[in-house]
CSV table of C-alpha atoms and ligand atoms in Angstrom, one decimal:
chain,number,residue,atom,x,y,z
A,1,MET,CA,-188.4,-51.8,-14.1
A,2,ASN,CA,-186.9,-52.3,-10.6
A,3,ARG,CA,-183.4,-50.8,-10.6
A,4,ARG,CA,-182.5,-51.5,-6.9
A,5,PHE,CA,-181.3,-54.9,-5.8
A,6,ASP,CA,-179.8,-56.3,-2.6
A,7,THR,CA,-177.0,-57.8,-4.7
A,8,VAL,CA,-175.5,-57.4,-8.2
A,9,VAL,CA,-173.5,-60.3,-9.5
A,10,ILE,CA,-171.0,-59.4,-12.3
A,11,GLY,CA,-170.3,-62.4,-14.5
A,12,GLY,CA,-172.4,-65.3,-15.8
A,13,GLY,CA,-169.8,-68.1,-15.5
A,14,ILE,CA,-170.3,-71.0,-13.1
A,15,VAL,CA,-169.1,-68.9,-10.1
A,16,GLY,CA,-171.4,-66.0,-10.7
A,17,ALA,CA,-174.4,-68.2,-11.7
A,18,SER,CA,-174.0,-70.4,-8.5
A,19,ALA,CA,-173.6,-67.3,-6.3
A,20,ALA,CA,-176.8,-65.8,-7.9
A,21,TYR,CA,-178.6,-69.0,-7.3
A,22,TYR,CA,-177.8,-69.3,-3.6
A,23,LEU,CA,-178.5,-65.6,-3.0
A,24,ALA,CA,-181.8,-65.7,-4.7
A,25,LYS,CA,-182.7,-68.9,-2.9
A,26,ALA,CA,-182.0,-67.2,0.4
A,27,GLY,CA,-184.6,-64.5,-0.5
A,28,TYR,CA,-182.2,-61.8,-1.6
A,29,THR,CA,-183.1,-59.7,-4.7
A,30,VAL,CA,-180.4,-60.3,-7.2
A,31,VAL,CA,-179.5,-59.2,-10.7
A,32,LEU,CA,-176.8,-61.0,-12.6
A,33,VAL,CA,-175.2,-59.0,-15.4
A,34,GLU,CA,-173.2,-60.8,-18.1
A,35,LYS,CA,-171.4,-58.9,-20.9
A,36,GLY,CA,-171.9,-61.8,-23.4
A,37,ARG,CA,-173.9,-65.0,-22.9
A,38,ILE,CA,-174.2,-67.2,-19.8
A,39,SER,CA,-171.5,-69.8,-19.8
A,40,ALA,CA,-169.6,-68.5,-22.8
A,41,GLU,CA,-166.0,-67.9,-21.6
A,42,GLN,CA,-164.1,-70.2,-19.2
A,43,SER,CA,-167.2,-72.1,-18.0
A,44,ARG,CA,-167.9,-73.8,-21.3
A,45,ARG,CA,-164.4,-74.5,-22.7
A,46,GLY,CA,-163.1,-77.0,-20.3
A,47,LEU,CA,-163.4,-80.8,-19.8
A,48,GLY,CA,-165.6,-80.5,-16.7
A,49,ILE,CA,-163.4,-82.7,-14.5
A,50,ILE,CA,-164.5,-82.4,-10.8
A,51,GLY,CA,-161.5,-83.6,-9.0
A,52,THR,CA,-160.1,-83.7,-5.5
A,53,GLN,CA,-157.0,-85.5,-6.8
A,54,ARG,CA,-153.8,-83.4,-6.5
A,55,ARG,CA,-155.8,-80.4,-5.2
A,56,ASP,CA,-153.9,-78.0,-2.9
A,57,PRO,CA,-154.8,-79.1,0.7
A,58,LEU,CA,-155.9,-75.5,1.3
A,59,GLU,CA,-158.7,-75.9,-1.2
A,60,MET,CA,-159.8,-79.3,0.0
A,61,PRO,CA,-162.5,-78.3,2.6
A,62,LEU,CA,-164.3,-76.2,0.0
A,63,MET,CA,-163.7,-78.8,-2.7
A,64,LEU,CA,-165.3,-81.6,-0.5
A,65,ASP,CA,-168.2,-79.3,0.2
A,66,SER,CA,-168.5,-78.9,-3.6
A,67,VAL,CA,-168.5,-82.7,-4.3
A,68,GLU,CA,-171.4,-83.0,-1.8
A,69,ILE,CA,-173.2,-80.3,-3.7
A,70,TRP,CA,-172.5,-81.9,-7.1
A,71,ARG,CA,-173.9,-85.3,-5.9
A,72,GLY,CA,-177.3,-83.7,-5.2
A,73,LEU,CA,-177.2,-80.9,-7.7
A,74,GLU,CA,-179.6,-82.3,-10.3
A,75,ASN,CA,-182.2,-82.8,-7.5
A,76,GLU,CA,-181.5,-79.4,-6.1
A,77,LEU,CA,-181.8,-77.5,-9.4
A,78,GLY,CA,-184.3,-79.8,-11.0
A,79,ASP,CA,-182.2,-79.8,-14.1
A,80,THR,CA,-179.6,-81.9,-15.9
A,81,VAL,CA,-175.9,-81.1,-15.2
A,82,GLY,CA,-174.3,-84.2,-16.6
A,83,TRP,CA,-172.9,-85.2,-13.2
A,84,LYS,CA,-171.0,-88.6,-13.3
A,85,GLU,CA,-169.0,-90.0,-10.4
A,86,GLU,CA,-166.7,-92.4,-12.3
A,87,GLY,CA,-163.2,-91.7,-11.0
A,88,GLN,CA,-160.1,-89.9,-12.1
A,89,VAL,CA,-156.7,-91.4,-13.1
A,90,SER,CA,-153.5,-89.3,-13.3
A,91,LEU,CA,-150.6,-91.2,-15.0
A,92,PHE,CA,-147.0,-90.4,-14.1
A,93,SER,CA,-143.8,-91.4,-16.1
A,94,ASN,CA,-140.9,-90.2,-13.9
A,95,GLU,CA,-139.7,-90.2,-10.3
A,96,ARG,CA,-140.8,-86.6,-9.8
A,97,GLY,CA,-144.4,-87.7,-10.7
A,98,ARG,CA,-144.2,-90.6,-8.3
A,99,ARG,CA,-142.9,-88.4,-5.5
A,100,ARG,CA,-145.8,-85.9,-6.1
A,101,SER,CA,-148.3,-88.7,-6.2
A,102,GLU,CA,-146.9,-90.3,-3.0
A,103,ALA,CA,-147.0,-86.9,-1.3
A,104,PHE,CA,-150.6,-86.5,-2.2
A,105,LEU,CA,-151.5,-89.8,-0.5
A,106,ALA,CA,-150.9,-88.1,2.8
A,107,VAL,CA,-153.3,-85.3,1.8
A,108,ALA,CA,-155.8,-87.9,0.7
A,109,LYS,CA,-155.5,-89.6,4.1
A,110,GLN,CA,-155.9,-86.4,6.0
A,111,PHE,CA,-159.2,-85.6,4.1
A,112,GLY,CA,-160.5,-89.1,4.0
A,113,LEU,CA,-160.3,-89.5,0.2
A,114,THR,CA,-160.3,-93.0,-1.4
A,115,THR,CA,-157.2,-92.2,-3.5
A,116,GLN,CA,-154.8,-95.1,-4.4
A,117,LEU,CA,-151.4,-95.4,-6.0
A,118,LEU,CA,-151.5,-97.8,-8.9
A,119,GLU,CA,-148.7,-99.9,-10.3
A,120,PRO,CA,-148.3,-100.1,-14.1
A,121,ASN,CA,-150.1,-103.5,-14.3
A,122,GLU,CA,-153.0,-102.1,-12.3
A,123,VAL,CA,-153.2,-99.1,-14.7
A,124,VAL,CA,-153.6,-101.6,-17.6
A,125,GLY,CA,-156.4,-103.3,-15.7
A,126,LEU,CA,-158.2,-100.0,-15.3
A,127,LEU,CA,-157.6,-98.8,-18.9
A,128,PRO,CA,-157.9,-102.0,-20.9
A,129,TYR,CA,-157.9,-100.2,-24.3
A,130,ALA,CA,-154.7,-98.3,-23.6
A,131,GLN,CA,-151.1,-99.4,-24.0
A,132,PRO,CA,-149.4,-97.1,-21.6
A,133,GLN,CA,-145.9,-96.2,-22.7
A,134,GLY,CA,-143.2,-95.7,-20.0
A,135,ARG,CA,-145.7,-95.1,-17.3
A,136,LEU,CA,-144.4,-95.8,-13.8
A,137,GLY,CA,-147.9,-95.8,-12.3
A,138,ALA,CA,-150.9,-93.6,-11.6
A,139,LEU,CA,-152.9,-91.9,-8.9
A,140,TYR,CA,-156.5,-93.0,-8.8
A,141,THR,CA,-159.5,-91.5,-7.0
A,142,PRO,CA,-162.7,-93.5,-7.6
A,143,ALA,CA,-164.9,-90.8,-6.1
A,144,ASP,CA,-163.8,-88.0,-8.4
A,145,GLY,CA,-166.3,-87.0,-11.1
A,146,SER,CA,-167.2,-84.8,-14.0
A,147,ALA,CA,-170.1,-82.7,-15.3
A,148,ASP,CA,-171.0,-80.7,-18.4
A,149,GLN,CA,-169.8,-77.2,-17.9
A,150,GLU,CA,-172.4,-75.5,-20.0
A,151,LEU,CA,-175.3,-77.6,-18.7
A,152,ALA,CA,-174.3,-76.9,-15.1
A,153,THR,CA,-173.7,-73.2,-15.5
A,154,THR,CA,-177.0,-72.6,-17.4
A,155,ALA,CA,-178.9,-74.8,-14.9
A,156,PHE,CA,-177.6,-72.6,-12.0
A,157,ALA,CA,-178.7,-69.5,-13.9
A,158,ARG,CA,-182.2,-70.9,-14.7
A,159,ALA,CA,-182.7,-72.0,-11.1
A,160,ALA,CA,-181.6,-68.5,-9.9
A,161,ALA,CA,-184.2,-67.0,-12.2
A,162,ARG,CA,-186.9,-69.4,-10.8
A,163,HIS,CA,-186.1,-68.0,-7.4
A,164,GLY,CA,-186.6,-64.4,-8.7
A,165,ALA,CA,-183.1,-63.4,-9.9
A,166,VAL,CA,-183.0,-61.1,-12.9
A,167,ILE,CA,-180.5,-62.3,-15.5
A,168,TRP,CA,-179.2,-59.8,-18.0
A,169,GLU,CA,-177.1,-61.1,-20.9
A,170,ASN,CA,-175.3,-58.8,-23.3
A,171,THR,CA,-175.0,-56.3,-20.5
A,172,ALA,CA,-171.5,-55.3,-19.4
A,173,ALA,CA,-170.9,-53.7,-16.0
A,174,ARG,CA,-168.8,-50.7,-16.9
A,175,SER,CA,-167.9,-49.5,-13.4
A,176,ILE,CA,-168.7,-49.9,-9.7
A,177,ASP,CA,-170.3,-47.0,-7.8
A,178,VAL,CA,-169.1,-46.2,-4.3
A,179,TRP,CA,-170.6,-43.9,-1.7
A,180,GLY,CA,-168.2,-43.0,1.0
A,181,GLU,CA,-166.6,-46.4,1.9
A,182,VAL,CA,-169.5,-48.5,0.8
A,183,VAL,CA,-170.6,-49.8,-2.7
A,184,CYS,CA,-174.0,-48.4,-3.8
A,185,GLY,CA,-174.4,-49.6,-7.4
A,186,ILE,CA,-172.9,-50.2,-10.8
A,187,ASP,CA,-173.0,-48.6,-14.2
A,188,THR,CA,-174.1,-51.0,-17.0
A,189,GLU,CA,-174.8,-50.8,-20.6
A,190,ARG,CA,-178.5,-50.7,-19.7
A,191,GLY,CA,-178.0,-47.8,-17.2
A,192,ARG,CA,-177.3,-47.6,-13.5
A,193,LEU,CA,-178.4,-50.2,-10.9
A,194,GLY,CA,-178.5,-49.6,-7.2
A,195,CYS,CA,-177.4,-52.2,-4.7
A,196,GLN,CA,-175.9,-53.0,-1.3
A,197,ASN,CA,-173.6,-55.8,-2.3
A,198,ILE,CA,-171.6,-56.5,-5.5
A,199,VAL,CA,-170.1,-59.9,-6.3
A,200,VAL,CA,-167.3,-59.7,-8.9
A,201,ALA,CA,-167.2,-63.1,-10.6
A,202,ALA,CA,-165.8,-61.7,-13.8
A,203,GLY,CA,-163.2,-64.3,-14.5
A,204,CYS,CA,-160.4,-63.0,-16.7
A,205,TRP,CA,-161.8,-59.4,-16.5
A,206,THR,CA,-161.7,-59.1,-12.8
A,207,SER,CA,-158.4,-57.1,-12.7
A,208,LEU,CA,-159.8,-54.6,-15.2
A,209,LEU,CA,-163.0,-54.1,-13.2
A,210,LEU,CA,-161.2,-53.7,-9.8
A,211,LYS,CA,-158.3,-51.5,-11.0
A,212,PRO,CA,-160.1,-48.1,-10.7
A,213,PHE,CA,-160.3,-48.8,-6.9
A,214,GLY,CA,-156.6,-49.5,-6.6
A,215,ILE,CA,-157.6,-53.1,-5.7
A,216,ALA,CA,-155.0,-55.4,-7.2
A,217,HIS,CA,-156.3,-58.7,-8.5
A,218,PRO,CA,-153.1,-60.6,-9.1
A,219,SER,CA,-153.8,-62.7,-12.1
A,220,PHE,CA,-152.8,-63.3,-15.7
A,221,TRP,CA,-154.4,-65.0,-18.7
A,222,VAL,CA,-153.3,-68.5,-19.7
A,223,ARG,CA,-154.6,-70.1,-22.9
A,224,GLY,CA,-155.7,-73.7,-22.7
A,225,SER,CA,-156.6,-75.7,-25.9
A,226,VAL,CA,-159.0,-78.6,-26.4
A,227,GLY,CA,-159.9,-80.9,-29.3
A,228,ARG,CA,-162.9,-83.1,-29.8
A,229,TYR,CA,-162.7,-86.4,-31.6
A,230,PRO,CA,-165.7,-88.0,-33.2
A,231,VAL,CA,-166.9,-91.3,-31.8
A,232,VAL,CA,-163.9,-93.5,-31.1
A,233,PRO,CA,-163.7,-97.3,-30.9
A,234,TYR,CA,-162.7,-97.1,-27.2
A,235,GLU,CA,-164.6,-96.9,-24.0
A,236,THR,CA,-163.8,-95.4,-20.6
A,237,LYS,CA,-165.8,-93.6,-18.0
A,238,LEU,CA,-162.8,-92.4,-16.2
A,239,ALA,CA,-161.3,-88.9,-16.5
A,240,VAL,CA,-157.7,-89.5,-17.5
A,241,SER,CA,-154.7,-87.1,-17.3
A,242,CYS,CA,-150.9,-87.2,-17.6
A,243,ASP,CA,-148.2,-84.7,-18.4
A,244,GLU,CA,-149.1,-84.5,-22.1
A,245,TYR,CA,-152.9,-84.7,-22.2
A,246,ALA,CA,-156.2,-85.0,-20.3
A,247,TYR,CA,-159.3,-86.6,-21.6
A,248,LEU,CA,-162.9,-87.4,-20.9
A,249,GLN,CA,-165.3,-89.5,-23.1
A,250,GLU,CA,-168.9,-88.5,-23.7
A,251,ALA,CA,-171.7,-91.0,-23.2
A,252,ASP,CA,-172.1,-91.1,-27.0
A,253,GLY,CA,-168.4,-92.2,-27.5
A,254,ARG,CA,-167.0,-88.8,-28.6
A,255,LEU,CA,-163.8,-88.0,-26.8
A,256,THR,CA,-162.5,-84.5,-25.6
A,257,LEU,CA,-158.8,-84.1,-25.3
A,258,ALA,CA,-157.0,-81.2,-23.7
A,259,ALA,CA,-153.4,-80.3,-24.4
A,260,VAL,CA,-151.9,-79.9,-21.0
A,261,ALA,CA,-148.1,-80.0,-21.7
A,262,ALA,CA,-147.5,-76.4,-22.2
A,263,PRO,CA,-150.2,-73.9,-21.5
A,264,VAL,CA,-149.6,-70.6,-23.3
A,265,HIS,CA,-149.5,-67.0,-22.1
A,266,ASP,CA,-150.1,-64.6,-25.0
A,267,LEU,CA,-147.9,-61.6,-24.5
A,268,MET,CA,-150.0,-58.5,-24.5
A,269,LEU,CA,-149.8,-54.9,-23.4
A,270,HIS,CA,-151.4,-55.8,-20.0
A,271,SER,CA,-149.2,-59.0,-19.5
A,272,ARG,CA,-148.1,-59.1,-15.8
A,273,LEU,CA,-144.6,-60.6,-16.2
A,274,LYS,CA,-143.8,-60.3,-12.5
A,275,LEU,CA,-146.8,-62.5,-11.6
A,276,LEU,CA,-145.9,-64.9,-14.4
A,277,ARG,CA,-142.4,-65.3,-13.0
A,278,LEU,CA,-143.7,-65.9,-9.5
A,279,HIS,CA,-146.0,-68.6,-11.0
A,280,GLN,CA,-143.1,-70.2,-13.0
A,281,LEU,CA,-141.1,-70.4,-9.8
A,282,LYS,CA,-143.8,-72.2,-7.9
A,283,GLN,CA,-145.8,-74.1,-10.5
A,284,ASN,CA,-145.4,-75.6,-14.0
A,285,LYS,CA,-143.9,-73.9,-17.0
A,286,ILE,CA,-146.1,-71.7,-19.2
A,287,LYS,CA,-145.0,-71.0,-22.8
A,288,LEU,CA,-144.8,-67.3,-23.7
A,289,GLU,CA,-146.0,-66.4,-27.3
A,290,LEU,CA,-145.8,-63.2,-29.1
A,291,GLY,CA,-148.4,-62.9,-31.9
A,292,LYS,CA,-151.7,-61.3,-32.9
A,293,PRO,CA,-153.0,-60.8,-29.3
A,294,MET,CA,-150.2,-58.3,-28.7
A,295,VAL,CA,-151.2,-56.3,-31.8
A,296,ARG,CA,-154.8,-56.4,-30.7
A,297,SER,CA,-153.9,-55.3,-27.2
A,298,LEU,CA,-151.8,-52.4,-28.6
A,299,MET,CA,-154.9,-51.4,-30.5
A,300,GLY,CA,-156.8,-51.2,-27.2
A,301,GLU,CA,-159.0,-54.2,-27.9
A,302,PHE,CA,-158.9,-55.6,-24.3
A,303,ASN,CA,-159.4,-52.2,-22.6
A,304,ASP,CA,-163.1,-52.4,-22.2
A,305,PHE,CA,-165.8,-55.0,-21.7
A,306,THR,CA,-167.6,-54.9,-25.0
A,307,THR,CA,-165.0,-55.2,-27.7
A,308,HIS,CA,-164.7,-58.8,-26.7
A,309,ARG,CA,-168.2,-59.9,-25.6
A,310,THR,CA,-166.8,-63.4,-25.5
A,311,LEU,CA,-163.1,-64.2,-25.4
A,312,ASP,CA,-162.5,-66.8,-28.1
A,313,PRO,CA,-158.8,-67.2,-28.6
A,314,ALA,CA,-157.3,-69.5,-31.3
A,315,PRO,CA,-156.4,-73.0,-30.2
A,316,ASP,CA,-152.7,-73.9,-29.9
A,317,VAL,CA,-152.4,-76.1,-33.0
A,318,THR,CA,-148.9,-77.4,-32.2
A,319,GLY,CA,-149.9,-78.2,-28.6
A,320,LEU,CA,-153.0,-80.1,-29.8
A,321,LYS,CA,-151.0,-82.1,-32.4
A,322,ARG,CA,-148.5,-83.1,-29.7
A,323,ALA,CA,-151.3,-84.1,-27.3
A,324,ALA,CA,-153.0,-86.1,-30.1
A,325,ALA,CA,-149.7,-87.9,-31.0
A,326,ALA,CA,-149.1,-88.9,-27.4
A,327,PHE,CA,-152.7,-90.0,-26.9
A,328,GLN,CA,-152.8,-92.0,-30.2
A,329,ALA,CA,-149.5,-93.7,-29.5
A,330,GLU,CA,-150.9,-95.0,-26.2
A,331,HIS,CA,-154.3,-95.9,-27.7
A,332,PRO,CA,-153.5,-97.7,-31.0
A,333,VAL,CA,-157.0,-99.1,-31.1
A,334,ILE,CA,-158.4,-95.7,-32.3
A,335,GLY,CA,-155.9,-95.5,-35.2
A,336,SER,CA,-155.1,-92.2,-36.8
A,337,ILE,CA,-158.0,-89.8,-36.5
A,338,GLN,CA,-158.4,-86.1,-36.7
A,339,TYR,CA,-160.1,-83.7,-34.3
A,340,GLN,CA,-163.7,-82.9,-35.3
A,341,ARG,CA,-163.3,-79.5,-33.9
A,342,SER,CA,-161.0,-77.6,-31.5
A,343,TRP,CA,-161.2,-74.5,-29.4
A,344,ALA,CA,-159.4,-72.6,-26.7
A,345,GLY,CA,-160.1,-70.6,-23.6
A,346,TYR,CA,-158.3,-68.0,-21.5
A,347,MET,CA,-158.1,-69.0,-17.9
A,348,ASP,CA,-157.6,-66.6,-15.0
A,349,TYR,CA,-154.4,-67.7,-13.2
A,350,THR,CA,-152.9,-66.5,-9.9
A,351,PRO,CA,-149.2,-66.9,-9.1
A,352,ASP,CA,-149.8,-69.7,-6.5
A,353,GLY,CA,-152.7,-71.4,-8.4
A,354,LEU,CA,-155.2,-70.7,-5.6
A,355,PRO,CA,-158.3,-68.5,-6.2
A,356,ILE,CA,-159.1,-65.1,-4.7
A,357,ILE,CA,-162.3,-65.4,-2.6
A,358,GLU,CA,-162.9,-62.6,-0.3
A,359,ALA,CA,-165.0,-59.8,1.1
A,360,VAL,CA,-163.0,-56.7,0.3
A,361,ALA,CA,-162.1,-54.5,3.3
A,362,GLU,CA,-162.9,-51.3,1.4
A,363,PRO,CA,-165.2,-50.5,-0.2
A,364,ARG,CA,-167.5,-52.5,2.0
A,365,GLY,CA,-170.1,-54.6,0.3
A,366,LEU,CA,-167.7,-55.7,-2.4
A,367,PHE,CA,-167.0,-59.5,-2.8
A,368,VAL,CA,-164.5,-61.1,-5.2
A,369,ALA,CA,-164.5,-64.7,-6.4
A,370,ALA,CA,-162.0,-65.2,-9.3
A,371,GLY,CA,-158.6,-66.5,-10.3
A,372,PHE,CA,-159.6,-70.2,-10.5
A,373,GLY,CA,-157.0,-71.2,-13.0
A,374,ARG,CA,-157.6,-74.6,-14.6
A,375,HIS,CA,-159.7,-76.2,-11.9
A,376,GLY,CA,-162.4,-73.7,-10.9
A,377,PHE,CA,-165.4,-75.6,-12.4
A,378,GLY,CA,-165.3,-78.3,-9.8
A,379,ILE,CA,-165.1,-76.1,-6.8
A,380,ALA,CA,-167.5,-73.4,-8.0
A,381,PRO,CA,-170.8,-74.5,-6.4
A,382,ALA,CA,-169.2,-74.3,-2.9
A,383,VAL,CA,-167.7,-71.0,-3.8
A,384,GLY,CA,-171.0,-69.6,-4.9
A,385,ARG,CA,-172.7,-70.9,-1.7
A,386,SER,CA,-169.9,-69.4,0.5
A,387,ILE,CA,-170.2,-66.0,-1.1
A,388,SER,CA,-173.9,-66.1,-0.6
A,389,ASP,CA,-173.5,-67.1,3.1
A,390,LEU,CA,-171.0,-64.3,3.6
A,391,ILE,CA,-173.5,-61.8,2.3
A,392,THR,CA,-176.7,-63.2,3.8
A,393,LYS,CA,-175.3,-64.5,7.1
A,394,GLY,CA,-172.2,-62.3,7.5
A,395,ALA,CA,-170.0,-65.4,8.1
A,396,ILE,CA,-169.3,-68.9,6.9
A,397,ASP,CA,-167.9,-71.9,8.8
A,398,ARG,CA,-165.0,-72.3,6.3
A,399,ASP,CA,-161.7,-70.5,6.6
A,400,LEU,CA,-161.3,-68.2,3.6
A,401,THR,CA,-158.0,-66.7,4.8
A,402,PRO,CA,-155.9,-68.7,2.3
A,403,PHE,CA,-157.8,-67.2,-0.5
A,404,SER,CA,-157.4,-63.5,0.5
A,405,SER,CA,-155.6,-61.3,-2.1
A,406,ARG,CA,-153.5,-60.0,0.9
A,407,ARG,CA,-151.3,-63.1,0.7
A,408,PHE,CA,-149.6,-61.4,-2.2
A,409,THR,CA,-148.9,-58.2,-0.4
A,410,LEU,CA,-148.0,-59.2,3.2
B,1,FAD,C1,-159.4,-75.4,-21.6
B,1,FAD,C2,-160.0,-75.3,-20.2
B,1,FAD,C3,-160.1,-76.5,-19.5
B,1,FAD,C4,-160.6,-76.5,-18.2
B,1,FAD,N1,-160.8,-77.7,-17.6
B,1,FAD,C5,-161.4,-77.7,-16.3
B,1,FAD,C6,-161.7,-78.9,-15.7
B,1,FAD,O1,-161.6,-80.0,-16.3
B,1,FAD,N2,-162.1,-78.9,-14.4
B,1,FAD,C7,-162.3,-77.7,-13.7
B,1,FAD,O2,-162.6,-77.7,-12.5
B,1,FAD,N3,-162.0,-76.5,-14.3
B,1,FAD,C8,-161.6,-76.5,-15.6
B,1,FAD,N4,-161.3,-75.3,-16.3
B,1,FAD,C9,-161.4,-74.1,-15.5
B,1,FAD,C10,-162.8,-73.6,-15.3
B,1,FAD,O3,-163.4,-73.6,-16.6
B,1,FAD,C11,-162.8,-72.2,-14.7
B,1,FAD,O4,-162.0,-72.2,-13.6
B,1,FAD,C12,-164.2,-71.7,-14.3
B,1,FAD,O5,-165.1,-71.9,-15.4
B,1,FAD,C13,-164.1,-70.3,-14.0
B,1,FAD,O6,-165.5,-69.8,-13.8
B,1,FAD,P1,-165.7,-68.3,-13.6
B,1,FAD,O7,-167.2,-68.1,-13.4
B,1,FAD,O8,-164.8,-67.8,-12.6
B,1,FAD,O9,-165.3,-67.5,-14.9
B,1,FAD,P2,-165.9,-67.4,-16.4
B,1,FAD,O10,-166.6,-68.7,-16.8
B,1,FAD,O11,-164.9,-66.9,-17.3
B,1,FAD,O12,-167.1,-66.4,-16.2
B,1,FAD,C14,-166.8,-65.0,-16.0
B,1,FAD,C15,-167.9,-64.2,-16.8
B,1,FAD,O13,-167.8,-62.9,-16.4
B,1,FAD,C16,-168.2,-62.1,-17.6
B,1,FAD,N5,-167.8,-60.7,-17.4
B,1,FAD,C17,-166.5,-60.3,-17.3
B,1,FAD,N6,-166.5,-59.0,-17.2
B,1,FAD,C18,-167.7,-58.6,-17.1
B,1,FAD,C19,-168.4,-57.3,-17.0
B,1,FAD,N7,-167.6,-56.2,-16.9
B,1,FAD,N8,-169.7,-57.2,-17.1
B,1,FAD,C20,-170.5,-58.3,-17.2
B,1,FAD,N9,-169.9,-59.6,-17.3
B,1,FAD,C21,-168.6,-59.7,-17.3
B,1,FAD,C22,-167.5,-62.9,-18.7
B,1,FAD,O14,-168.1,-62.6,-20.0
B,1,FAD,C23,-167.7,-64.3,-18.3
B,1,FAD,O15,-168.8,-64.9,-18.9
B,1,FAD,C24,-160.9,-75.3,-17.6
B,1,FAD,C25,-160.7,-74.1,-18.3
B,1,FAD,C26,-160.3,-74.1,-19.6
B,1,FAD,C27,-160.3,-72.8,-20.4
């Protein structure tokens, strides 16, 4: 078996799978190693909203590239990804929300988005089944969309394989090999692999992988919780969000609801409180919880890549109940129903909410794409393509400086 590749991609989430696809399509020999299964951690646990709305302007050029990719992705990959361009509505209930929404209109104008500010009566027109309570209005972007996280990620991996990429599941990368100042391979559970380039798209595990090189990946884990209702007597194609919940309805009528009010950071041995505090200052509140994850981290459970082939944290039951109460109060038509199932996922957050996408200065040949927080799915195709272009062409026509990890040390 060939053990030398142009590029090794570490991580089979949407970022790693899309990078592997574009690299293989460009004619590079690629192996993607995934410690568990493709699309098993962050990239299967979210709602799949693909939104420009309320994005940081720094992310907007890449995000708009991504929307263009999403529009043609099913043709490009020859596979189903569940892409729908049905629009996104973000409700607000206080003056702060109105100010933030108004401020975004300037960003929307700058980037040519079709975003509009809606008055309460217009919200009712858009969501006829809802009885919004105390909402002052909403931000609405008709051209935002959504896709199925698992379908899209596995479609990228399958298409990469069709272009010759080797996909190894249940294969953890244990360490990165460096010769002088250049990467030369990785050590995996299936032995060593030689390569010229390594893409680290390892989501929550990126810090652990980079630590031996003294490369700081400034991120911390945040637990997001999601519940799925059975088919509800309600119909909307829009992605809807507010301070309490966000939801998206499947074509068959089932509805997936995320609790967004208070994402949770589970205190663990490796918790990076300094980064958390920096985030709290700039962004929303994150609830700190002390429980079983601390005990498990004290027992060394998160110190390697194989004890947790797939991170599968417990959902925040209280947060999900609150989200359900707020949702049901505004949608009396659905009555009082229970979640059919619920789950959670750890997200890889940076203090400023922007990802790290960069070619590392040393060792050369090392590329990092991680720290996408709660909205990495939508932007991932453009990130994968950019990383591929960086490797195959040596440059891209987008400015990646805002995503350099150096912004935290300068
Ligand atoms: C509840 C929830 C809701 C969300 N909702 C949305 C949304 O609506 N819209 C949106 O845009 N985003 C959303 N997101 C965020 C989005 O899912 C993530 O930003 C995105 O999936 C990150 O992809 P990734 O490839 O970077 O990471 P991941 O999908 O986590 O992939 C990283 C992979 O690397 C593997 N790995 C790690 N270490 C190693 C190793 N040493 N060797 C081999 N493999 C390794 C892991 O097993 C994992 O599969 C949500 C996330 C959650 C949890």
